[in-house]
Coordinates of C-alpha atoms in Angstrom, one line a residue:
Chain A
X21 CA 326.5 128.1 -62.8
X22 CA 323.3 128.6 -64.7
X23 CA 320.1 128.0 -62.8
X24 CA 317.3 125.7 -64.0
X25 CA 313.9 127.4 -64.2
X26 CA 311.2 125.1 -66.1
X27 CA 307.5 126.0 -66.4
X28 CA 305.2 123.0 -65.6
X29 CA 303.7 121.1 -68.2
X30 CA 300.7 118.6 -68.1
X31 CA 303.0 115.8 -67.7
X32 CA 306.0 117.4 -66.1
X33 CA 306.6 119.5 -62.8
X34 CA 307.9 123.1 -62.3
X35 CA 311.6 122.9 -61.7
X36 CA 313.6 125.6 -59.9
X37 CA 317.1 124.7 -59.1
X38 CA 319.0 127.8 -57.8
X39 CA 322.7 127.6 -57.3
X40 CA 322.9 130.6 -55.1
X41 CA 320.4 129.5 -52.7
X42 CA 321.5 126.0 -52.8
X43 CA 317.7 125.2 -53.3
X44 CA 316.1 122.7 -55.7
X45 CA 312.3 122.3 -56.1
X46 CA 310.1 120.1 -58.2
X47 CA 306.5 121.3 -58.2
X48 CA 303.4 119.4 -59.7
X49 CA 303.3 116.3 -61.5
X50 CA 305.9 114.0 -63.3
X51 CA 304.2 111.7 -65.6
X52 CA 305.9 111.5 -68.8
X53 CA 306.0 108.2 -70.6
X54 CA 309.8 108.4 -70.7
X55 CA 310.9 110.3 -67.9
X56 CA 315.0 110.0 -68.9
X57 CA 314.8 112.7 -71.3
X58 CA 313.3 115.2 -68.9
X59 CA 315.3 114.2 -65.7
X60 CA 318.8 113.8 -67.4
X61 CA 319.4 117.5 -67.6
X62 CA 318.5 117.9 -63.8
X63 CA 321.0 114.9 -63.1
X64 CA 323.6 116.6 -64.9
X65 CA 322.8 120.1 -63.2
X66 CA 323.3 118.4 -59.8
X67 CA 326.4 116.9 -60.9
X68 CA 328.1 120.2 -61.6
X69 CA 326.4 121.8 -58.6
X70 CA 328.1 119.2 -56.6
X71 CA 331.5 120.4 -57.5
X72 CA 331.1 123.4 -55.5
X73 CA 327.8 122.9 -53.4
X74 CA 326.4 125.4 -50.8
X75 CA 326.9 125.0 -47.1
X76 CA 323.3 123.8 -46.8
X77 CA 321.4 122.4 -49.8
X78 CA 317.6 121.8 -49.6
X79 CA 315.6 119.8 -52.1
X80 CA 311.8 120.4 -52.1
X81 CA 309.7 117.8 -53.5
X82 CA 306.2 118.8 -54.0
X83 CA 304.9 116.2 -56.3
X84 CA 301.2 115.6 -56.6
X85 CA 301.5 112.5 -58.9
X86 CA 304.5 110.9 -60.2
X87 CA 304.6 107.7 -62.4
X88 CA 306.8 104.8 -62.1
X89 CA 309.2 105.8 -64.8
X90 CA 309.8 109.1 -62.7
X91 CA 310.3 107.2 -59.7
X92 CA 313.4 105.7 -60.9
X93 CA 314.7 108.9 -62.1
X94 CA 313.8 110.6 -58.7
X95 CA 315.9 108.0 -57.0
X96 CA 318.8 108.8 -59.3
X97 CA 318.4 112.5 -58.1
X98 CA 318.6 111.6 -54.6
X99 CA 321.7 109.3 -55.3
X100 CA 323.4 112.3 -56.6
X101 CA 322.6 114.4 -53.9
X102 CA 323.8 111.6 -51.5
X103 CA 327.1 112.0 -52.9
X104 CA 327.4 115.8 -52.2
X105 CA 326.3 115.2 -48.5
X106 CA 329.4 112.7 -48.1
X107 CA 331.6 115.6 -49.0
X108 CA 331.0 117.5 -45.8
X109 CA 328.3 119.9 -46.8
X110 CA 324.5 119.1 -45.7
X111 CA 321.7 118.0 -47.9
X112 CA 318.2 118.1 -46.7
X113 CA 315.1 116.7 -48.3
X114 CA 311.6 118.1 -47.7
X115 CA 309.0 115.8 -48.9
X116 CA 305.6 117.4 -49.4
X117 CA 302.4 115.4 -49.5
X118 CA 298.8 116.5 -49.3
X119 CA 296.5 115.8 -46.4
X120 CA 294.8 112.4 -46.9
X121 CA 297.4 111.5 -49.5
X122 CA 298.6 108.2 -48.1
X123 CA 300.1 107.2 -51.2
X124 CA 302.4 110.1 -51.9
X125 CA 303.3 109.7 -48.1
X126 CA 304.2 106.3 -48.5
X127 CA 306.3 107.0 -51.4
X128 CA 308.4 109.3 -49.3
X129 CA 308.9 106.8 -46.7
X130 CA 310.0 104.3 -49.4
X131 CA 312.9 106.7 -50.5
X132 CA 313.6 107.3 -47.0
X133 CA 314.3 103.8 -46.7
X134 CA 316.7 103.5 -49.5
X135 CA 318.3 106.9 -49.4
X136 CA 320.8 108.2 -47.0
X137 CA 319.6 111.5 -46.5
X138 CA 317.6 113.4 -43.9
X139 CA 314.0 113.6 -44.9
X140 CA 311.3 115.9 -43.4
X141 CA 307.9 115.1 -44.0
X142 CA 305.5 117.8 -44.6
X143 CA 301.8 117.6 -44.7
X144 CA 300.0 120.4 -46.5
X145 CA 296.4 121.2 -47.6
X146 CA 297.2 121.4 -51.3
X147 CA 300.3 121.2 -53.3
Chain B
X20 CA 276.3 94.7 -87.2
X21 CA 272.8 95.7 -87.3
X22 CA 271.8 99.4 -86.4
X23 CA 269.9 98.1 -83.4
X24 CA 273.3 97.1 -81.7
X25 CA 274.1 100.6 -81.1
X26 CA 271.3 100.6 -78.4
X27 CA 272.5 97.3 -77.2
X28 CA 275.8 98.9 -77.0
X29 CA 274.5 101.7 -75.1
X30 CA 272.7 99.7 -72.7
X31 CA 275.7 97.6 -71.7
X32 CA 277.7 100.7 -71.2
X33 CA 275.0 102.3 -69.1
X34 CA 274.6 99.0 -66.9
X35 CA 278.3 99.3 -66.1
X36 CA 278.2 103.0 -65.8
X37 CA 281.0 103.4 -68.4
X38 CA 283.0 106.4 -68.0
X39 CA 285.4 106.2 -70.9
X40 CA 285.9 103.4 -73.4
X41 CA 288.5 103.2 -76.3
X42 CA 289.9 100.7 -78.9
X43 CA 292.6 101.4 -81.0
X44 CA 296.1 102.9 -81.2
X45 CA 297.5 104.2 -78.0
X46 CA 299.5 107.1 -78.9
X47 CA 301.0 109.7 -76.6
X48 CA 298.3 112.2 -77.7
X49 CA 295.6 109.7 -77.0
X50 CA 297.1 109.2 -73.6
X51 CA 297.0 112.8 -72.9
X52 CA 293.5 113.3 -73.8
X53 CA 292.0 110.2 -71.9
X54 CA 293.8 111.5 -68.8
X55 CA 292.6 115.0 -69.3
X56 CA 288.9 113.6 -69.6
X57 CA 289.3 111.4 -66.8
X58 CA 290.7 114.2 -64.5
X59 CA 287.8 116.5 -65.2
X60 CA 285.2 113.9 -64.9
X61 CA 286.6 112.8 -61.6
X62 CA 286.9 116.4 -60.3
X63 CA 283.2 116.6 -61.1
X64 CA 281.8 113.3 -60.0
X65 CA 284.2 111.9 -57.3
X66 CA 284.1 113.6 -53.9
X67 CA 286.9 111.8 -52.3
X68 CA 290.4 113.4 -53.1
X69 CA 291.7 110.2 -52.1
X70 CA 289.9 108.1 -54.5
X71 CA 290.4 110.6 -57.3
X72 CA 294.2 110.3 -57.0
X73 CA 294.2 106.7 -56.7
X74 CA 292.1 106.2 -59.8
X75 CA 294.2 108.6 -61.8
X76 CA 297.6 107.3 -60.7
X77 CA 296.4 103.7 -61.6
X78 CA 295.2 104.8 -65.0
X79 CA 298.4 106.5 -65.7
X80 CA 300.2 103.4 -65.2
X81 CA 297.6 101.2 -67.2
X82 CA 297.8 103.6 -69.9
X83 CA 301.6 103.7 -70.2
X84 CA 301.7 99.8 -70.1
X85 CA 299.5 99.9 -73.2
X86 CA 301.5 102.5 -74.8
X87 CA 304.8 100.7 -74.1
X88 CA 303.9 97.1 -74.3
X89 CA 301.5 96.6 -77.1
X90 CA 302.7 94.7 -80.0
X91 CA 303.2 96.5 -83.2
X92 CA 303.4 93.6 -85.8
X93 CA 300.9 92.0 -88.2
X94 CA 299.7 88.9 -86.9
X95 CA 297.8 85.9 -88.2
X96 CA 294.6 85.2 -86.4
X97 CA 293.1 81.8 -86.6
X98 CA 295.8 80.9 -89.3
X99 CA 293.6 82.4 -91.9
X100 CA 292.9 86.0 -92.1
X101 CA 295.6 88.6 -91.5
X102 CA 294.9 91.5 -89.4
X103 CA 297.1 94.5 -89.0
X104 CA 297.1 94.8 -85.3
X105 CA 299.1 98.0 -84.6
X106 CA 298.9 98.5 -81.0
X107 CA 295.4 97.4 -80.9
X108 CA 294.4 98.0 -77.4
X109 CA 291.2 98.4 -75.5
X110 CA 290.6 100.4 -72.5
X111 CA 287.4 100.7 -70.4
X112 CA 287.0 102.8 -67.5
X113 CA 283.7 102.5 -65.4
X114 CA 282.1 102.9 -61.9
X115 CA 279.8 99.9 -61.8
X116 CA 279.2 100.0 -58.0
X117 CA 280.9 101.4 -55.0
X118 CA 284.2 100.9 -56.9
X119 CA 286.2 102.1 -60.2
X120 CA 287.2 99.7 -62.5
X121 CA 289.9 99.8 -65.2
X122 CA 290.0 97.1 -68.0
X123 CA 292.8 96.9 -70.5
X124 CA 293.6 94.5 -73.0
X125 CA 296.5 94.2 -75.7
X126 CA 298.2 91.6 -77.9
X127 CA 301.4 90.3 -76.5
X128 CA 303.7 87.4 -77.9
X129 CA 303.6 83.9 -75.8
X130 CA 306.9 84.3 -74.6
X131 CA 306.3 87.8 -72.9
X132 CA 302.9 86.5 -71.8
X133 CA 304.5 83.6 -69.9
X134 CA 306.9 86.1 -68.2
X135 CA 304.2 88.6 -67.5
X136 CA 301.9 85.8 -65.9
X137 CA 304.9 84.9 -63.7
X138 CA 305.1 88.3 -62.6
X139 CA 301.6 89.1 -61.8
X140 CA 301.0 85.7 -59.8
X141 CA 303.9 86.7 -57.7
X142 CA 302.5 90.3 -57.0
X143 CA 299.1 88.6 -56.3
X144 CA 300.6 86.3 -53.7
X145 CA 302.2 89.3 -51.6
X146 CA 300.5 91.1 -48.8
X147 CA 300.7 94.9 -48.5
X148 CA 304.2 95.0 -46.6
X149 CA 305.7 92.4 -48.9
X150 CA 304.6 94.3 -52.1
X151 CA 306.2 97.5 -50.5
X152 CA 309.3 95.5 -50.0
X153 CA 309.3 94.1 -53.6
X154 CA 308.7 97.8 -54.9
X155 CA 311.7 99.2 -52.8
X156 CA 314.0 96.1 -54.2
X157 CA 313.0 96.8 -57.9
X158 CA 313.4 100.7 -57.5
X159 CA 316.6 100.4 -55.9
X160 CA 318.2 97.6 -58.0
X161 CA 316.5 98.0 -61.3
X162 CA 317.6 99.9 -64.4
X163 CA 315.5 101.8 -66.8
X164 CA 314.8 100.4 -70.1
X165 CA 315.5 102.2 -73.2
X166 CA 311.5 103.2 -73.3
X167 CA 311.9 104.5 -69.9
X168 CA 310.1 101.8 -68.2
X169 CA 311.0 100.8 -64.7
X170 CA 309.3 97.5 -64.3
X171 CA 307.2 98.7 -61.4
X172 CA 304.0 99.6 -62.9
X173 CA 302.3 96.6 -62.0
X174 CA 303.6 96.5 -58.4
X175 CA 302.4 100.2 -58.1
X176 CA 299.0 99.3 -59.6
X177 CA 298.6 96.4 -57.2
X178 CA 299.6 98.7 -54.2
X179 CA 297.6 101.6 -55.0
X180 CA 294.5 99.7 -55.8
X181 CA 294.7 97.6 -52.6
X182 CA 293.4 94.8 -54.7
X183 CA 294.6 91.8 -56.3
X184 CA 295.1 92.1 -60.2
X185 CA 292.6 90.2 -62.1
X186 CA 293.9 88.8 -65.3
X187 CA 293.6 86.4 -68.1
X188 CA 295.8 85.4 -71.6
X189 CA 293.5 84.3 -74.2
X190 CA 295.2 82.3 -76.8
X191 CA 295.2 83.9 -80.3
X192 CA 297.6 82.1 -82.5
X193 CA 300.6 80.1 -82.0
X194 CA 302.6 83.0 -81.4
X195 CA 300.2 85.6 -79.7
X196 CA 298.1 86.0 -76.8
X197 CA 295.7 88.7 -75.7
X198 CA 296.3 89.9 -72.3
X199 CA 293.3 91.1 -70.3
X200 CA 293.8 93.0 -66.9
X201 CA 291.0 94.3 -64.6
X202 CA 291.8 96.7 -61.7
X203 CA 289.1 97.6 -59.0
X204 CA 289.6 100.8 -56.9
X205 CA 287.3 101.0 -53.8
X206 CA 285.6 104.3 -53.5

């Protein structure tokens, strides 16, 4: 299947979804007015990926900002990954946050509370 | 408006330490420009990354609320003059003391105002942990509207600012109110 490689824009993150590596990465900021348009293809990609996922899938979320419209779409991505996790392969989430950015850290904890995937919280100097 | 009022306007903006003020149609382009201006101003003047990020995130939600929820109809004011109020919103960002202040105003129908007032007074009655629970519950149960709104904006603003939402609904006509919102973010 085709990988996804999207450059970052002022309102959307860089997206690197690699089928071979089983690695999905969002990097930057996600603040579009309507995030459905942006996230729908990512959701569809995960749906097809889920038909024959790698042994281990990692989802690296490296967002410095995201708006509430994106937060709902992110949850949908997590839910898609959850269903892959139930099929006997492993899905891991790495949640990055900048040092002192309690809001992004808390947002990661919020997802942890509602998503049945193992989260690793990773503090970095700068995203 | 007399020519001298320019100086009065200047003084008032100076007193409040205004950063960006705007009145008019909130388009996607305007939203981008305001965010870009604010980001560079904050980079220059605000030392704390934490505060910079909070102001920026709260501003994103405030602007997107104006963008999505302002009324776009021709409305009658005072029953006499008809004004075309197409997304007529106001936005003021200032740094009057040891806090940033984001003020927004927009027209809203009275039935929506009632619903919104209930929502805000509920948010204001909640503590930090209860707000988190409300956020998680709306996030996990809610659906995005066709506009892509999640019903989370005001909860998120309250959580990030750490302050109560100050608001008022000014009656304009039998059908419309003007919704004023003021958010303070401590430095």
